[in-house]
PDB file of C-alpha atoms in Angstrom:
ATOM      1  CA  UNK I   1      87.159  91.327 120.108  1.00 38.00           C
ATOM      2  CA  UNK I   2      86.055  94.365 117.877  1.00 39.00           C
ATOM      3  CA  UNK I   3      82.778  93.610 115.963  1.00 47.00           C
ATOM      4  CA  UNK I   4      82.277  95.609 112.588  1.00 46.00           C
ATOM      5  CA  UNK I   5      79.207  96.982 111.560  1.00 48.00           C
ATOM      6  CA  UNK I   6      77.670  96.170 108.883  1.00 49.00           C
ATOM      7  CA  UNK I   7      78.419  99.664 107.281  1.00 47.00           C
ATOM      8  CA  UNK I   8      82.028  99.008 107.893  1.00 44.00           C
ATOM      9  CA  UNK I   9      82.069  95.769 106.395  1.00 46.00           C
ATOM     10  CA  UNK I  10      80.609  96.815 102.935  1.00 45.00           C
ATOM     11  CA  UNK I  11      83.142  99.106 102.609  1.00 45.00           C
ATOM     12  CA  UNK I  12      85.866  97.116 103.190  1.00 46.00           C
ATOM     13  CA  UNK I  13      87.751  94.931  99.996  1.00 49.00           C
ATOM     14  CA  UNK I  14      86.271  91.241  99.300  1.00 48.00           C
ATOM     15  CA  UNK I  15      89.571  89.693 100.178  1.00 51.00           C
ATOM     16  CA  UNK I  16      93.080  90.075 100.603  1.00 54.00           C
ATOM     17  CA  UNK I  17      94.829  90.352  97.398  1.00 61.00           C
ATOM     18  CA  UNK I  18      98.219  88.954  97.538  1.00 68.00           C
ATOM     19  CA  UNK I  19     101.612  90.249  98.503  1.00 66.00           C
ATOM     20  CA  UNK I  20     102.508  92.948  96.047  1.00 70.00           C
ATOM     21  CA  UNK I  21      98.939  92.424  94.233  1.00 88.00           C
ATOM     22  CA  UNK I  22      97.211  95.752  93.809  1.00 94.00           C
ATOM     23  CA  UNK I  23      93.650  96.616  95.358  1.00 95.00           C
ATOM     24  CA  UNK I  24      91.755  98.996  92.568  1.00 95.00           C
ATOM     25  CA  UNK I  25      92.257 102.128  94.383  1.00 95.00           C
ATOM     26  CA  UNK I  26      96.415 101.584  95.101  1.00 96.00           C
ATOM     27  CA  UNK I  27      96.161 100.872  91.361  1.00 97.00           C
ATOM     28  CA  UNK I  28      94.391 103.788  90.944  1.00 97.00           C
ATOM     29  CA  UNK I  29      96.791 105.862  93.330  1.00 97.00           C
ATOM     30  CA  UNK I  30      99.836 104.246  91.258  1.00 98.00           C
ATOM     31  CA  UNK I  31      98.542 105.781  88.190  1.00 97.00           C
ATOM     32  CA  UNK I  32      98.570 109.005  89.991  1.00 97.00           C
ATOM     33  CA  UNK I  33     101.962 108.735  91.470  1.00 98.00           C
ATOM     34  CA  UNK I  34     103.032 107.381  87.845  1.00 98.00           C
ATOM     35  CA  UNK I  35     101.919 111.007  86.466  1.00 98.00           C
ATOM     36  CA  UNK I  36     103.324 112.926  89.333  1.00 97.00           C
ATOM     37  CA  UNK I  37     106.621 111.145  88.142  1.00 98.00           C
ATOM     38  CA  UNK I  38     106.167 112.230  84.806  1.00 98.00           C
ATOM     39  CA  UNK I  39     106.318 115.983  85.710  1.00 97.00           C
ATOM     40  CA  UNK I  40     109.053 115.989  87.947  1.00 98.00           C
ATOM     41  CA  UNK I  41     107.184 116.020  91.310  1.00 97.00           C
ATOM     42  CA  UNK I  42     108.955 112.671  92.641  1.00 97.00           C
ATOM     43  CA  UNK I  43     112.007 110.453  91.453  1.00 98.00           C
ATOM     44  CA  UNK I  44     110.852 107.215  92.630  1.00 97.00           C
ATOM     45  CA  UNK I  45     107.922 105.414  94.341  1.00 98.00           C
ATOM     46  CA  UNK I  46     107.738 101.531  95.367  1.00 97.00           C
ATOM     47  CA  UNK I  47     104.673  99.791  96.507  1.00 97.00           C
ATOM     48  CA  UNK I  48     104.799  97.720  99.589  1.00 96.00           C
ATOM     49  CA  UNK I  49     108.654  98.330  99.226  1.00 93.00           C
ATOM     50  CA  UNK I  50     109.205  99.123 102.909  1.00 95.00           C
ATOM     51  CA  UNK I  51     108.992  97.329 105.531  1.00 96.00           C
ATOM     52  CA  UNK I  52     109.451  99.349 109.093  1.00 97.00           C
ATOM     53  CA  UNK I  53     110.414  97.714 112.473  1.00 97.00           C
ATOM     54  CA  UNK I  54     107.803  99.174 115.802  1.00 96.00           C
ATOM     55  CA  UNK I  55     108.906  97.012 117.942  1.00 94.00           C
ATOM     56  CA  UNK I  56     109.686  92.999 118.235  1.00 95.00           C
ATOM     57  CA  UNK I  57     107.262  90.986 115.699  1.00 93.00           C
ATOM     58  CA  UNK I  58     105.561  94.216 114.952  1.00 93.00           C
ATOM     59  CA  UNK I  59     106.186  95.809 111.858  1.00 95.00           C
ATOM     60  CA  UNK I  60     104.631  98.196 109.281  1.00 95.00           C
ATOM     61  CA  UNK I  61     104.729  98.158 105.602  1.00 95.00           C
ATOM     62  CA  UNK I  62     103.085 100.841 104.016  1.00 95.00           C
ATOM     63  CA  UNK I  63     101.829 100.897 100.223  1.00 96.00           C
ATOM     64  CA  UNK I  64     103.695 102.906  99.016  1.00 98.00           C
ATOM     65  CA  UNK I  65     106.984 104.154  99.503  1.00 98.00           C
ATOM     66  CA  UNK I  66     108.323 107.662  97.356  1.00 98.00           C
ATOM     67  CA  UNK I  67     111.164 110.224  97.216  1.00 98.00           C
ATOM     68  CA  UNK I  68     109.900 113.605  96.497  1.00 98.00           C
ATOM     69  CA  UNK I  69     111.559 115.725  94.110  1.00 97.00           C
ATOM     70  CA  UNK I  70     113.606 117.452  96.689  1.00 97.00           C
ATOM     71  CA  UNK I  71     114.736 114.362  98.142  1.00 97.00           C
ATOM     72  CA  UNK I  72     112.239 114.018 101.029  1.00 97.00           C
ATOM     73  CA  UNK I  73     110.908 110.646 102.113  1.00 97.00           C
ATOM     74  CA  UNK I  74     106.874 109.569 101.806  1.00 98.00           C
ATOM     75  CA  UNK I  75     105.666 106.884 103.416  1.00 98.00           C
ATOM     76  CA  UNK I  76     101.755 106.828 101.843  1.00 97.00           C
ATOM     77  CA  UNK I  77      98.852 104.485 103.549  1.00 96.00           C
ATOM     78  CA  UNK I  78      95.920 104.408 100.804  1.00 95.00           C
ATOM     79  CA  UNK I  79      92.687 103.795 101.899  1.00 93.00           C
ATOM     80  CA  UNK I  80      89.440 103.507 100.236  1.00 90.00           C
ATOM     81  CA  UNK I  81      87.431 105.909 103.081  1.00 86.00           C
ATOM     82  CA  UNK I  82      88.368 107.638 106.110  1.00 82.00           C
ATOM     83  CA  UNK I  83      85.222 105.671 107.227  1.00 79.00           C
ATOM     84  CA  UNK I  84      87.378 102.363 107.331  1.00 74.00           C
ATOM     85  CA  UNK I  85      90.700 103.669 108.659  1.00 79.00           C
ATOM     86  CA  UNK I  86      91.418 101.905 111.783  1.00 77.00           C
ATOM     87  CA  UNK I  87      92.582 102.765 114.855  1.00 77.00           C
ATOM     88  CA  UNK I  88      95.445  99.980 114.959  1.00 79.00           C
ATOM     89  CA  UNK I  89      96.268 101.219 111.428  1.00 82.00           C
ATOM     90  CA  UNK I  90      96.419 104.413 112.576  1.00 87.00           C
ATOM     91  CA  UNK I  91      98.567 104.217 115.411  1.00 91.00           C
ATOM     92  CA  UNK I  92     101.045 102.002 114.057  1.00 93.00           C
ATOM     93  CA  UNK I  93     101.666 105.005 111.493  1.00 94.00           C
ATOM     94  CA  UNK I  94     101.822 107.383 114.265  1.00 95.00           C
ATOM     95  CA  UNK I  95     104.610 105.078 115.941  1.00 96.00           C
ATOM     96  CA  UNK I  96     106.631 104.901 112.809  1.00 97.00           C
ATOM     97  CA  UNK I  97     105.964 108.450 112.550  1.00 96.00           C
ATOM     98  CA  UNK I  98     107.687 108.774 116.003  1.00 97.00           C
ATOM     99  CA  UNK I  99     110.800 106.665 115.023  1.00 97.00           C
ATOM    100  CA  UNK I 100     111.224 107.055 111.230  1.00 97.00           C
ATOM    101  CA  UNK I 101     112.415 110.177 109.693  1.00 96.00           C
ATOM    102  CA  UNK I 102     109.972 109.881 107.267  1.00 97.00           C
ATOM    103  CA  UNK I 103     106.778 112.099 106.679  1.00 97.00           C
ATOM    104  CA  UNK I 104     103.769 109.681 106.947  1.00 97.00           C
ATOM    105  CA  UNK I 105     100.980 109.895 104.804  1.00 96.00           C
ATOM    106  CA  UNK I 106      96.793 108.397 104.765  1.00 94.00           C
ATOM    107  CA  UNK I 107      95.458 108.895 101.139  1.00 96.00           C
ATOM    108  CA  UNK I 108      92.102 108.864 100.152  1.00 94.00           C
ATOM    109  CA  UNK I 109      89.998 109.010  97.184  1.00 95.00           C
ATOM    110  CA  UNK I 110      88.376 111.918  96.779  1.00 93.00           C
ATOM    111  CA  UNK I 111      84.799 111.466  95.191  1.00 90.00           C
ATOM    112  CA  UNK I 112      83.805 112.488  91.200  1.00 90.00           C
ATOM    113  CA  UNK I 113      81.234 114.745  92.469  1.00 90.00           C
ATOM    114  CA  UNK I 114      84.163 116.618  94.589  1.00 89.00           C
ATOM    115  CA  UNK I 115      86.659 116.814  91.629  1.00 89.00           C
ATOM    116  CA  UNK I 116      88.144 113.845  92.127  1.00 90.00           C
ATOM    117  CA  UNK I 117      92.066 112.964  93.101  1.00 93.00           C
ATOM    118  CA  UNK I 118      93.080 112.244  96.195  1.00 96.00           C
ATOM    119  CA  UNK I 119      93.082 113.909 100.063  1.00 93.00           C
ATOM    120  CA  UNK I 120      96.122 113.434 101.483  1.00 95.00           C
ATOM    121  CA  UNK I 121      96.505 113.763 105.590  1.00 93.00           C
ATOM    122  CA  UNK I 122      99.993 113.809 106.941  1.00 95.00           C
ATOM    123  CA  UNK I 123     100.142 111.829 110.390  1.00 91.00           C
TER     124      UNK I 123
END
């Protein structure tokens, strides 16, 4: 069984929050993709409102599904660090990546210090 360092474990949430409860950095990333909305960038964005079939009993929903402006598909994974991005996570995106003609996304705060917003890395 994989055994978390301590390190690891302080950045990780206190808890699940429930089903379509909002952690304070996907509220945070709402509010972004609420303002990209507002100036045209996307038409719509869902959270948790896709859920993708890998393979029997394994499936992937994402936090947050959107349709860019010009139509195109975003499926958006937002994370609080690249520190606590897991490898499971990570592959199940790159298998949807691999079946879905979607573009897959990891999003992560960017730091005050560093401007703020977000880094975005495509899968």
């Amino acid at each position: 069984m994989f055994k978390q360092s301590a390190s690891m474990k302080r950045l990780q949430p206190l808890g699940r929050k429930k089903q379509g409860e909002l952690n304070k950095t996907e509220q945070a990333y709402a509010n972004y993709l609420a303002d990209r909305k507002y100036r045209g960038e996307i038409e719509w964005y869902q959270f948790e409102g896709i859920k993708l079939r890998l393979a029997d009993k394994t499936f992937l929903t994402v936090d947050f599904a959107l349709m860019r402006a010009d139509g195109v598909l975003e499926m958006v994974d937002v994370k609080g660090s690249k520190a606590i991005v897991m490898d499971d996570a990570k592959a199940k995106l790159k298998i949807a990546a691999a079946i879905y003609p979607f573009i897959f996304k990891l999003a992560f705060p960017k730091a005050k210090k560093d401007g703020g917003g977000w880094l975005e890395e495509e899968i």
